[in-house]
PDB file of C-alpha atoms in Angstrom:
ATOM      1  CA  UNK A   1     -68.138 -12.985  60.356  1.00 44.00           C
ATOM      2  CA  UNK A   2     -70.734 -10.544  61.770  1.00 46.00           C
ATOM      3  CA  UNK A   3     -71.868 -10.444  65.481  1.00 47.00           C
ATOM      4  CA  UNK A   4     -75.459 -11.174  65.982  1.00 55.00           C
ATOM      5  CA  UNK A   5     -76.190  -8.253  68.222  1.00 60.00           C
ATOM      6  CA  UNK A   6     -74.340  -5.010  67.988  1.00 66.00           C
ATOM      7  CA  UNK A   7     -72.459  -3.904  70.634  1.00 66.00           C
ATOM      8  CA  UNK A   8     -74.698  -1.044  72.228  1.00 72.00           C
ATOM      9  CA  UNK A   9     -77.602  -3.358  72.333  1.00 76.00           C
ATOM     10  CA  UNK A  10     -75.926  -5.641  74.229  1.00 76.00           C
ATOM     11  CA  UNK A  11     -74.889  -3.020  76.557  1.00 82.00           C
ATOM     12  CA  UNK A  12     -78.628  -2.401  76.832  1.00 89.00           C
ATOM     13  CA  UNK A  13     -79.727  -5.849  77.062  1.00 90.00           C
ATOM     14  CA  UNK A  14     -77.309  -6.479  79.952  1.00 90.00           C
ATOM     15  CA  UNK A  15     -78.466  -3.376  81.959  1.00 92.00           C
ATOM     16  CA  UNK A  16     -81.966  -3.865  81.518  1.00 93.00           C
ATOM     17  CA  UNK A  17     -81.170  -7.581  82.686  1.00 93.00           C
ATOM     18  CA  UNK A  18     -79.138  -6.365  85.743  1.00 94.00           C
ATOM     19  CA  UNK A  19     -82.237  -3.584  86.576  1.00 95.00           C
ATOM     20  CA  UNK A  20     -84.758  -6.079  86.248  1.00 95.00           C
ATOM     21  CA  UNK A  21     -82.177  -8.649  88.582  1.00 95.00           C
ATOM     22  CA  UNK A  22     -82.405  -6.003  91.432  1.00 96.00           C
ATOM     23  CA  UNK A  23     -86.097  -5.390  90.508  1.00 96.00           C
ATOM     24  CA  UNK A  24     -86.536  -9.343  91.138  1.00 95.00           C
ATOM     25  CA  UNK A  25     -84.238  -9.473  94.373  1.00 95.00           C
ATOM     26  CA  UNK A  26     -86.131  -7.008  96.124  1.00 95.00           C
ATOM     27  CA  UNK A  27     -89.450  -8.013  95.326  1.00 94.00           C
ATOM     28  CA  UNK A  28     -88.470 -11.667  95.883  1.00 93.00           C
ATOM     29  CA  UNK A  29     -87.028 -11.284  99.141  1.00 94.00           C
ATOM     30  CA  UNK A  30     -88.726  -8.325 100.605  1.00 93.00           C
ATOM     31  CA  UNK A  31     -92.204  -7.329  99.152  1.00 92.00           C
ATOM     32  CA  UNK A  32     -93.243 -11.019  98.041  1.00 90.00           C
ATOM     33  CA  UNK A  33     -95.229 -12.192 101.672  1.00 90.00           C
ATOM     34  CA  UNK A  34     -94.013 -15.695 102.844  1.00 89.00           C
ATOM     35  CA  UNK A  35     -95.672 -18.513 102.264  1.00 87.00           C
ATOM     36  CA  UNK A  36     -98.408 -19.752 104.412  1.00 84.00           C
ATOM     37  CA  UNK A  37     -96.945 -23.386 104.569  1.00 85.00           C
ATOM     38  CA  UNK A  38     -93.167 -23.546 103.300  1.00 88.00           C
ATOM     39  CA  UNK A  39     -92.336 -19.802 105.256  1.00 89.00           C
ATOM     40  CA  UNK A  40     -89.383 -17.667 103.761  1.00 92.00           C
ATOM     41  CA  UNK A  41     -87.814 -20.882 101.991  1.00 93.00           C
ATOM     42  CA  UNK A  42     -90.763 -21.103  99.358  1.00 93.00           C
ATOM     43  CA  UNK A  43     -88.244 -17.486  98.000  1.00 95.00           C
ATOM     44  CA  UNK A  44     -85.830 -19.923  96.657  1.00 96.00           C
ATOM     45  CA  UNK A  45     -89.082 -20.385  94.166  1.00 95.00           C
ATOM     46  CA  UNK A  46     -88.088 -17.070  92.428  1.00 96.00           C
ATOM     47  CA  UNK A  47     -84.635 -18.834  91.413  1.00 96.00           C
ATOM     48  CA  UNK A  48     -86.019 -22.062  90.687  1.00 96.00           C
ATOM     49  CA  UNK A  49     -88.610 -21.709  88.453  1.00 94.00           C
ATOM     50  CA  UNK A  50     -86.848 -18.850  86.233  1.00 96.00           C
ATOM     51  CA  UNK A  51     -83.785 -21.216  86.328  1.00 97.00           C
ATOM     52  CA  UNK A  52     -85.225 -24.511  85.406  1.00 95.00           C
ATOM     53  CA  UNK A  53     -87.141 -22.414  82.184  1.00 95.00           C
ATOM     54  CA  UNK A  54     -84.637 -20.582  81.410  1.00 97.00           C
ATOM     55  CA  UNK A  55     -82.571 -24.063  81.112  1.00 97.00           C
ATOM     56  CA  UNK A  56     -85.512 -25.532  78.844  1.00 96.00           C
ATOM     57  CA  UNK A  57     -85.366 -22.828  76.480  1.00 97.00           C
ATOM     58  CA  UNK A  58     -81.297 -22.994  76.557  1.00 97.00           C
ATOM     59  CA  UNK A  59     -81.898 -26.655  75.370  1.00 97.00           C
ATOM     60  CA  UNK A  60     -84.413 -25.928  72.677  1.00 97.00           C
ATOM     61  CA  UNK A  61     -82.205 -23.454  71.173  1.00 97.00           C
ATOM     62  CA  UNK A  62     -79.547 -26.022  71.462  1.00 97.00           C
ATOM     63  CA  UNK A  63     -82.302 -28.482  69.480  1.00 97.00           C
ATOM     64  CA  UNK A  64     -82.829 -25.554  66.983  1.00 97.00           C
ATOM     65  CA  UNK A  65     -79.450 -25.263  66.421  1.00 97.00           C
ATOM     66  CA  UNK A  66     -78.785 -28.636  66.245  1.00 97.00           C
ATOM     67  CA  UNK A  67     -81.521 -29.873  63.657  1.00 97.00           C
ATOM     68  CA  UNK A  68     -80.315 -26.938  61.297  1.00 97.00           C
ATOM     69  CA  UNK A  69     -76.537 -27.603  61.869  1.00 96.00           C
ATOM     70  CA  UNK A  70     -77.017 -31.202  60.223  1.00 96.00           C
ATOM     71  CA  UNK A  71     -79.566 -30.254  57.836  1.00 96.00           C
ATOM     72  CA  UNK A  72     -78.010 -27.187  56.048  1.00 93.00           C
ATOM     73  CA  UNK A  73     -74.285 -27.787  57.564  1.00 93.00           C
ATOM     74  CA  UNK A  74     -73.683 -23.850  58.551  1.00 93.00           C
ATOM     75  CA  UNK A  75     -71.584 -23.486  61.332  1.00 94.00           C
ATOM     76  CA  UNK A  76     -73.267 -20.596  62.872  1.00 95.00           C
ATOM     77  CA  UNK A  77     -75.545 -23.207  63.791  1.00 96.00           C
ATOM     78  CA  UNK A  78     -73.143 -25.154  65.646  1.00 96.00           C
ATOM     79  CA  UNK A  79     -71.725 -22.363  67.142  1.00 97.00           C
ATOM     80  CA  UNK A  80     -75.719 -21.217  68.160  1.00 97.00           C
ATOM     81  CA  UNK A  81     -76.077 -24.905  69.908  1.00 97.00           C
ATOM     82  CA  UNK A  82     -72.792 -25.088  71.620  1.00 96.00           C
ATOM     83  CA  UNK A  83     -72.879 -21.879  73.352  1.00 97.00           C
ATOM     84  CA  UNK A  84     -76.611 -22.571  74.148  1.00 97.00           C
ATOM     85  CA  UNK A  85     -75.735 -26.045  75.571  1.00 97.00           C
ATOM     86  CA  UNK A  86     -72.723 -24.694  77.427  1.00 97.00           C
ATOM     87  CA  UNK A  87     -75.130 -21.724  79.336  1.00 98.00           C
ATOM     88  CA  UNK A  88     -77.910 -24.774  79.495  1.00 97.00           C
ATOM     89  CA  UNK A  89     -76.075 -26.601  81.390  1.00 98.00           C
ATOM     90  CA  UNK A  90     -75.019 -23.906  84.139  1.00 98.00           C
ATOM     91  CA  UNK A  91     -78.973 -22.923  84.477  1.00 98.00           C
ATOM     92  CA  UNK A  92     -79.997 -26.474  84.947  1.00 97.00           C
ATOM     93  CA  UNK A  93     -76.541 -27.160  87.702  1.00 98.00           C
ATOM     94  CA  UNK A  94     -78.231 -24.319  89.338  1.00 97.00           C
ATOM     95  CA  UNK A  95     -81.586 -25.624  89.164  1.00 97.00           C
ATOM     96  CA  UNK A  96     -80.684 -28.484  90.970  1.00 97.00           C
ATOM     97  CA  UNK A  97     -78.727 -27.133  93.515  1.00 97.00           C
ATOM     98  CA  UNK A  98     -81.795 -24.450  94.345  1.00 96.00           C
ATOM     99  CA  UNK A  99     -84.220 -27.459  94.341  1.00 95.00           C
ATOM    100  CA  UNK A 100     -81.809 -29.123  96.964  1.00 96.00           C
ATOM    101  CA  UNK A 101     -81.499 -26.193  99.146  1.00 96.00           C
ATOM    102  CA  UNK A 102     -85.314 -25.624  98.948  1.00 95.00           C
ATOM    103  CA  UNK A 103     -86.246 -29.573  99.388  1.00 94.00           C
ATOM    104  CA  UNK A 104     -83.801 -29.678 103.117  1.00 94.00           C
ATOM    105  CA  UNK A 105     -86.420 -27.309 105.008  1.00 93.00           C
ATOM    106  CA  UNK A 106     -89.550 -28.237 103.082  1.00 92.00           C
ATOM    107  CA  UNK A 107     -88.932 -32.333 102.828  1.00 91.00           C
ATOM    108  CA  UNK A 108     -86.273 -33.030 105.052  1.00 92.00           C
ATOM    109  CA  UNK A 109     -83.894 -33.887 102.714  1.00 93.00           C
ATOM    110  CA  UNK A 110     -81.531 -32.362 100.480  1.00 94.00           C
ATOM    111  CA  UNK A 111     -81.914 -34.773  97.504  1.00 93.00           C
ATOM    112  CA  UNK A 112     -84.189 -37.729  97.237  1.00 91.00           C
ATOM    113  CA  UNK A 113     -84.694 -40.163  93.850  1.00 92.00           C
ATOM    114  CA  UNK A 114     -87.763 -38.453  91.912  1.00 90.00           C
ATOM    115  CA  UNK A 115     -88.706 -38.697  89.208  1.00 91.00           C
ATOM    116  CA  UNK A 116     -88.169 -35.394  88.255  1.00 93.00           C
ATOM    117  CA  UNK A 117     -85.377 -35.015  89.888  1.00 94.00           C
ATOM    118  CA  UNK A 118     -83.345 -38.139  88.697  1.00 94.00           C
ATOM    119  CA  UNK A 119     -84.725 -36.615  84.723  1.00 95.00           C
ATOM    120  CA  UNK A 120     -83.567 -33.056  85.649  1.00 96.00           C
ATOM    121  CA  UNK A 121     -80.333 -34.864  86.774  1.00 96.00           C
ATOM    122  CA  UNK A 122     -79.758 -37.223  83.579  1.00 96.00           C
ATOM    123  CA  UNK A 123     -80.463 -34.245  81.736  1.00 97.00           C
ATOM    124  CA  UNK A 124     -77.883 -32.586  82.982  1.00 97.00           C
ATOM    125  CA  UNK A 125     -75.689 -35.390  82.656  1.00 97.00           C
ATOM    126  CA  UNK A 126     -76.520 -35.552  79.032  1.00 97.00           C
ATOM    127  CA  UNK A 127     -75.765 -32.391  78.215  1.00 97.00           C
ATOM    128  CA  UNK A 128     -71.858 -32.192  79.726  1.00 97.00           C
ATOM    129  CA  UNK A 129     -71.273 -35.222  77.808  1.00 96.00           C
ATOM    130  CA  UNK A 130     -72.595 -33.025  74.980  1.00 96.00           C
ATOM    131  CA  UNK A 131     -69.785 -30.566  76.054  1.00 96.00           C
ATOM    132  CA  UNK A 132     -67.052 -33.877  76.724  1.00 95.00           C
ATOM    133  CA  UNK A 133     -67.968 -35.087  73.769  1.00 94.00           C
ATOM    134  CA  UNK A 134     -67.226 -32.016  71.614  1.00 92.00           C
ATOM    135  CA  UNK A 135     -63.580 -31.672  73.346  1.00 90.00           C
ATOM    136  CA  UNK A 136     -63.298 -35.340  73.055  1.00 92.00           C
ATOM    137  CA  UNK A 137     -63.740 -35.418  69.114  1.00 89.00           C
ATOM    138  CA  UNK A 138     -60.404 -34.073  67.520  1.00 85.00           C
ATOM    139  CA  UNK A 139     -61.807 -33.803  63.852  1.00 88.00           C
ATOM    140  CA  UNK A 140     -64.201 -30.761  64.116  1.00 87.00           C
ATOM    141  CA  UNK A 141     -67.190 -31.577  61.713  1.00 89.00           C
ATOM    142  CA  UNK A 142     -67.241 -34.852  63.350  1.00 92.00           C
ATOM    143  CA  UNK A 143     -67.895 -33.747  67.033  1.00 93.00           C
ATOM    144  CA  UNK A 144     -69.835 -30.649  65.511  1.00 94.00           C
ATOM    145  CA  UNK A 145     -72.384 -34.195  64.075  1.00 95.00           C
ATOM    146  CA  UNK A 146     -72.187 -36.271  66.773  1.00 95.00           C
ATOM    147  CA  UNK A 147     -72.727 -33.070  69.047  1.00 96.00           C
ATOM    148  CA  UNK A 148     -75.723 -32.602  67.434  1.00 96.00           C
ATOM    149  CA  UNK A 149     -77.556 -36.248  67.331  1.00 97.00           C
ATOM    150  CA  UNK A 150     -76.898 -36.176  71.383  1.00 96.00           C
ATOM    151  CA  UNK A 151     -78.346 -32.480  71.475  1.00 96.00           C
ATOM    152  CA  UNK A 152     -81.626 -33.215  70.061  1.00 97.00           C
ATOM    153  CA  UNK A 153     -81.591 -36.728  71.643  1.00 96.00           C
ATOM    154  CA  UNK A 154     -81.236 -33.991  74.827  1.00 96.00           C
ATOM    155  CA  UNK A 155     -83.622 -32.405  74.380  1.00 96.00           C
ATOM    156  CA  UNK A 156     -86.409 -35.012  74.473  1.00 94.00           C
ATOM    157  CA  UNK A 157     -85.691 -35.833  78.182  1.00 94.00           C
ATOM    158  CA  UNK A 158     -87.539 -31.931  78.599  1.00 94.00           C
ATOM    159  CA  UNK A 159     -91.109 -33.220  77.690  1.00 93.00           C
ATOM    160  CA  UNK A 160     -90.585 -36.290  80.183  1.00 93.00           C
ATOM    161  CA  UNK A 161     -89.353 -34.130  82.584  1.00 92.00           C
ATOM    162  CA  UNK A 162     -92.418 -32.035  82.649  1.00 87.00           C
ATOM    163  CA  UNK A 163     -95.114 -34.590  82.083  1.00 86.00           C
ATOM    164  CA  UNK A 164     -92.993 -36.914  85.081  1.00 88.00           C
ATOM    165  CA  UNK A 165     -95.300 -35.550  88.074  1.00 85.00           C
ATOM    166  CA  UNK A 166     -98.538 -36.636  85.756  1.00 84.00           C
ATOM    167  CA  UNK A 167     -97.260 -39.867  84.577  1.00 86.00           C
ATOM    168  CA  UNK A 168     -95.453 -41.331  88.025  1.00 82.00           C
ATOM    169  CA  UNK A 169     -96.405 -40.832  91.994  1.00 78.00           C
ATOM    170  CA  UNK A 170     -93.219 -38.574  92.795  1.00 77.00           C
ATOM    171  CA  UNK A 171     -92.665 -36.529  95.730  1.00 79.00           C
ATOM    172  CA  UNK A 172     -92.056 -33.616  93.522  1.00 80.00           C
ATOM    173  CA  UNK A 173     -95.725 -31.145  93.335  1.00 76.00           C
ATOM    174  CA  UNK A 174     -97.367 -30.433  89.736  1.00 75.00           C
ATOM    175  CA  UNK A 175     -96.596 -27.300  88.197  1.00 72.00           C
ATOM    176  CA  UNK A 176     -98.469 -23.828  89.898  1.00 71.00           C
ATOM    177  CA  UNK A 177     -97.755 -22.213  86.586  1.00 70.00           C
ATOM    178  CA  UNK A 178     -98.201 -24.476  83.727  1.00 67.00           C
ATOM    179  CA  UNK A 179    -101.395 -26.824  84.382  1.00 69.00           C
ATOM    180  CA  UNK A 180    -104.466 -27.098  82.331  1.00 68.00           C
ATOM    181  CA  UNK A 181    -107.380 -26.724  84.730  1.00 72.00           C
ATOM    182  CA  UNK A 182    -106.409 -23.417  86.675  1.00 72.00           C
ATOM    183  CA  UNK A 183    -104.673 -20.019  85.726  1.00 72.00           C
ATOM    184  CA  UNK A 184    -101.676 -19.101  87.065  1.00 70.00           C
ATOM    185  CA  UNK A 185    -103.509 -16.218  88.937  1.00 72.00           C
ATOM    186  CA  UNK A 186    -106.166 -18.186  90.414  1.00 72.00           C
ATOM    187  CA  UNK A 187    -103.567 -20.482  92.144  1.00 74.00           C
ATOM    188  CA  UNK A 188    -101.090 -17.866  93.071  1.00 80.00           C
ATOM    189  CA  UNK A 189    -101.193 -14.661  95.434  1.00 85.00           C
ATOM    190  CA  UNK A 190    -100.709 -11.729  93.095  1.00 88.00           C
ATOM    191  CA  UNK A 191     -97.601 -10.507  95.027  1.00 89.00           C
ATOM    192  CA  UNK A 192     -95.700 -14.152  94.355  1.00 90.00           C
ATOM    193  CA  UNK A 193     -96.396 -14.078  90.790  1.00 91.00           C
ATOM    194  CA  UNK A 194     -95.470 -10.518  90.033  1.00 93.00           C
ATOM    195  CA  UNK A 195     -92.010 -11.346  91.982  1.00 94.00           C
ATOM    196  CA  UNK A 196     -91.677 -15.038  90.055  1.00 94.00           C
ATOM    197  CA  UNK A 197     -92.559 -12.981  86.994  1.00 94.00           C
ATOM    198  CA  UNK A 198     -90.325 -10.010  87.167  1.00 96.00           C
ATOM    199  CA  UNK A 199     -87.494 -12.418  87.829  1.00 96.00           C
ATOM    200  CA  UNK A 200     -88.413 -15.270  85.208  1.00 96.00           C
ATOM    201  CA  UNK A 201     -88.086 -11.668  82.750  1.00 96.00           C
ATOM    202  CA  UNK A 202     -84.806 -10.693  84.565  1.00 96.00           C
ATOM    203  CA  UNK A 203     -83.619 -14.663  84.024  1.00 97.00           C
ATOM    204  CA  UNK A 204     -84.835 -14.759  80.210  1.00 97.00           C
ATOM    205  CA  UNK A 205     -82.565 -11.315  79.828  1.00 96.00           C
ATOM    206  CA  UNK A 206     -80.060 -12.269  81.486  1.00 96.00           C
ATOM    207  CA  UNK A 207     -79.790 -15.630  79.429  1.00 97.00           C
ATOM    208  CA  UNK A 208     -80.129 -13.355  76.294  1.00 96.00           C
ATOM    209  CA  UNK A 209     -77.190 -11.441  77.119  1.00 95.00           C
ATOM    210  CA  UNK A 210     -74.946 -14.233  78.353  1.00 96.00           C
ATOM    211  CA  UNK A 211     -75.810 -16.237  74.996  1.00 97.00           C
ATOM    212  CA  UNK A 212     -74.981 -12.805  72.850  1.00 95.00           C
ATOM    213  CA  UNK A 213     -71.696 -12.757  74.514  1.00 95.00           C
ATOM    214  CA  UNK A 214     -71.178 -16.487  74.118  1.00 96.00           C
ATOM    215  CA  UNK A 215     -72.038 -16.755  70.293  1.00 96.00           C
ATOM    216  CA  UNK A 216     -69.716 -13.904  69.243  1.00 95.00           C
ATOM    217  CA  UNK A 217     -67.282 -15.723  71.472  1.00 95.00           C
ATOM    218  CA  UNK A 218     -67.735 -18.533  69.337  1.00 95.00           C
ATOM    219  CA  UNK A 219     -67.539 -16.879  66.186  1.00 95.00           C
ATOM    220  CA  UNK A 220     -64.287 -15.014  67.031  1.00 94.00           C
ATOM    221  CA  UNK A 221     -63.197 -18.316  67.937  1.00 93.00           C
ATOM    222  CA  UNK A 222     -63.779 -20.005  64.878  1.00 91.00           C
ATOM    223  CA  UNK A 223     -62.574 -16.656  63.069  1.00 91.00           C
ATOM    224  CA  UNK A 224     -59.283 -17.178  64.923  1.00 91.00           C
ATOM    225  CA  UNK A 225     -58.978 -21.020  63.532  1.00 88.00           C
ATOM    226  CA  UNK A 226     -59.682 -19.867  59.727  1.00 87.00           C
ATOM    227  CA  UNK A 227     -57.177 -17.040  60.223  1.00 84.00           C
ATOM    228  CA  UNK A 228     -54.519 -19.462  61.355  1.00 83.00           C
ATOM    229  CA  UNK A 229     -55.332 -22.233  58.769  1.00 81.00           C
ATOM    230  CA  UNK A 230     -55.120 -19.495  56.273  1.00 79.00           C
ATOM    231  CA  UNK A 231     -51.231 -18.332  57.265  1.00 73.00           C
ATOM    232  CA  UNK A 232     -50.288 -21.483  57.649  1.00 68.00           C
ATOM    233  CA  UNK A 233     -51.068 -22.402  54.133  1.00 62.00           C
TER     234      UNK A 233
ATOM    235  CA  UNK B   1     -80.281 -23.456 110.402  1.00 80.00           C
ATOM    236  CA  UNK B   2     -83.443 -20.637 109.487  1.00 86.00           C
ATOM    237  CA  UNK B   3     -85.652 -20.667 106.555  1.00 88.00           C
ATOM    238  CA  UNK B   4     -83.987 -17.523 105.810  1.00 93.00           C
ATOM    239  CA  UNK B   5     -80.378 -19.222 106.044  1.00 94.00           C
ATOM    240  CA  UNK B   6     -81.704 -21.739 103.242  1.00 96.00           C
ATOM    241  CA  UNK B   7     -82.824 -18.475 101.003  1.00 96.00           C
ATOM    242  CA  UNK B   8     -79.362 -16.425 101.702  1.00 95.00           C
ATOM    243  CA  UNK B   9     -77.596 -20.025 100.954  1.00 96.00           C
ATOM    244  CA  UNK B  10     -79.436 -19.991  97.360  1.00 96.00           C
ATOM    245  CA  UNK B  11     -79.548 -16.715  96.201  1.00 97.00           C
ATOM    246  CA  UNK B  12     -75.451 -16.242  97.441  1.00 96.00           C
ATOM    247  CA  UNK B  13     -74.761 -19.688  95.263  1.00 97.00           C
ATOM    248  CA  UNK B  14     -76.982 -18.903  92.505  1.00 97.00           C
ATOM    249  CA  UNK B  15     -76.027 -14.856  91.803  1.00 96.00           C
ATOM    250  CA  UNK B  16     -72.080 -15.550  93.036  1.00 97.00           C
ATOM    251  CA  UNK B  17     -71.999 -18.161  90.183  1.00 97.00           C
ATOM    252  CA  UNK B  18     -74.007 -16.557  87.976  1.00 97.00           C
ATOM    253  CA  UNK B  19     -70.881 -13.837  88.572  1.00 96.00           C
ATOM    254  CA  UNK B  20     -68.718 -15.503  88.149  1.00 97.00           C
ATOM    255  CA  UNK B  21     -69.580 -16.782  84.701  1.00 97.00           C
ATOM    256  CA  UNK B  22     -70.108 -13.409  83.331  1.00 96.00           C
ATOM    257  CA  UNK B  23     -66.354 -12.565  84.129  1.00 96.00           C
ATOM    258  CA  UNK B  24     -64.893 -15.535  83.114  1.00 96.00           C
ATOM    259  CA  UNK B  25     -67.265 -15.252  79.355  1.00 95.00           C
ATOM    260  CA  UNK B  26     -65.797 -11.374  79.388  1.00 94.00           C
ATOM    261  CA  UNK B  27     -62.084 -12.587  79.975  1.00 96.00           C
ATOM    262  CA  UNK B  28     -62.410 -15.197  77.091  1.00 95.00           C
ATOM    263  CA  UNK B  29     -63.996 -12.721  74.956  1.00 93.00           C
ATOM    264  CA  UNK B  30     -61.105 -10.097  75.738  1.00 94.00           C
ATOM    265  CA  UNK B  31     -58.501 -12.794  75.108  1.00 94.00           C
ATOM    266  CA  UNK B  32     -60.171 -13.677  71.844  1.00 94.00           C
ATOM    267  CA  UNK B  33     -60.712 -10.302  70.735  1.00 93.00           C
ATOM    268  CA  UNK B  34     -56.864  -9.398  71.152  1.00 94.00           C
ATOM    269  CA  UNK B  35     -56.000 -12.624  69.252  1.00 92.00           C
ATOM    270  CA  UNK B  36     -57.847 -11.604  66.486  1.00 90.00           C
ATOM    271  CA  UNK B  37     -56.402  -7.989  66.646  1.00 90.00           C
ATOM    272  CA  UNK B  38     -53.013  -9.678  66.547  1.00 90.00           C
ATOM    273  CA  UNK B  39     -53.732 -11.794  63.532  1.00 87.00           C
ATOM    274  CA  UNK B  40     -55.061  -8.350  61.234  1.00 87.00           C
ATOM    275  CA  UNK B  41     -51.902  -6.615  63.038  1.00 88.00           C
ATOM    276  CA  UNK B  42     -49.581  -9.586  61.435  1.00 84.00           C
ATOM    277  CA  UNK B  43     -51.832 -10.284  58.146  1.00 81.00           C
ATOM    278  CA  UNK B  44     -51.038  -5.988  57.642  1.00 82.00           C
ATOM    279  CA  UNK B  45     -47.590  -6.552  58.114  1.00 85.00           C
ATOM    280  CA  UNK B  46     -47.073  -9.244  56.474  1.00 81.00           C
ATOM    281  CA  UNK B  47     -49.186  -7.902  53.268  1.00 79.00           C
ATOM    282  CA  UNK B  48     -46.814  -4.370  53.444  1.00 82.00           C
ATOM    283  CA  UNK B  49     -43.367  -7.025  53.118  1.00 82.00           C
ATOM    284  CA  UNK B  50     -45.057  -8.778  49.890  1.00 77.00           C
ATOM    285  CA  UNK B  51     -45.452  -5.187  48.665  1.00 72.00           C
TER     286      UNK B  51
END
């Protein structure tokens, strides 16, 4: 097997991602004004909103990946939605652990039953059973299946998710960035949305570069397994 | 604790993790790239005793 992405282009991809990280930090935390309301703890934004998108397009990968594993049976598609699942899963952790630190000072509490929330939760719950479930499984094609059924069943909790602050009352607000009737620039100061951008570009990179990594972990992995099956015969 | 105690909270958890995954993904990768260099070590010896 072949990796994806040759070795000096990762190297490039990962130090573009770490500029653009420092990039993000110091327009996040020091040119970025504070907020007229929330104060310095709307910063946490930066993290949360990259995080949380960078999860979503973790699990559509994973749903990608999935619906072409059981169609065409290749297992560079399994391999594409486990190690998109597996960094999926540490975005959205961290998602909800920013959200909890950022609700304490701005609600009052540190975690509260939204709507949102309790999706972005079973979500994530979903999706380590996705990982349990593989590990669980001893014949490989099997869990590789039955991995894949729960991934794109997974990945239909994202459209509920985002559509939960339209459809229910929830404490959680509607998007800034993705709503119909106004553009992001008309609802945000131009300082916040350069540093949410820059680091929602530093995130995406980053995610790139861990998932590069990841997949040719995978492959070597399963390279590994054939080798051994093939001695052993 | 200060609005700015919440941010330094988030950011530490969020890069310090984010860390910490990277190294742990780099050690697997390592582990499985000298595993594999291993097997074509023993496949090469193995194919120069058949000879």
């Amino acid at each position: 097997m072949q990796a994806t992405v040759p070795k000096n282009r990762k190297g490039y991809l990962g130090a573009l991602a770490l500029i653009l990280v420092i990039v993000g930090l110091y327009w996040g935390l020091i040119h970025a004004p504070p907020d007229a309301y929330q104060g310095n703890a709307q910063r946490i934004m930066y993290l949360h909103i990259p995080s949380i998108l960078t999860a979503y397009l973790s699990f559509f990968l994973v749903f990608v990946g999935s619906c072409l594993y059981l169609w065409k049976r290749e297992k560079r598609d399994d391999i594409l939605a486990h190690s998109a699942a597996e960094i999926g899963v540490l975005f959205t952790a961290l998602t909800i652990v920013e959200g909890s630190i950022w609700g304490k000072p701005t609600w009052g509490v540190w975690w509260t039953w939204d709507a949102r929330l309790t999706l972005t939760a079973i979500l994530l719950l979903i999706f380590v059973g996705y990982l349990m479930l593989r590990s669980l499984i001893e014949e490989e094609s099997r869990a590789a299946s039955a991995a894949a059924i729960l991934g794109i069943i997974g990945f239909l909790d994202i459209p509920l998710i985002h559509m939960s602050v339209y459809w229910w009352r929830t404490l959680h607000q509607p998007p800034s960035i993705l709503r119909p009737d106004k553009a992001p620039w008309d609802n945000i100061h131009p300082a916040m949305l350069t540093a949410l951008a820059i680091n929602f570009v530093a995130f995406i990179l980053l995610y790139f570069y861990l998932l590069s990594l990841r997949f040719r972990l995978g492959e070597m992995t399963e390279e590994i397994k054939t080798r051994r099956m093939d001695r052993g015969r | 604790m200060s609005s700015w105690g919440y941010v330094f909270l988030a950011y530490g958890i969020v890069w310090s993790t984010l860390l910490l995954y990277l190294f742990s993904l780099k050690r697997r990768f390592r582990r499985a790239q000298r595993e594999v260099a291993q097997l074509s070590s023993a496949e090469e010896l193995q194919k120069h005793a058949q000879k």
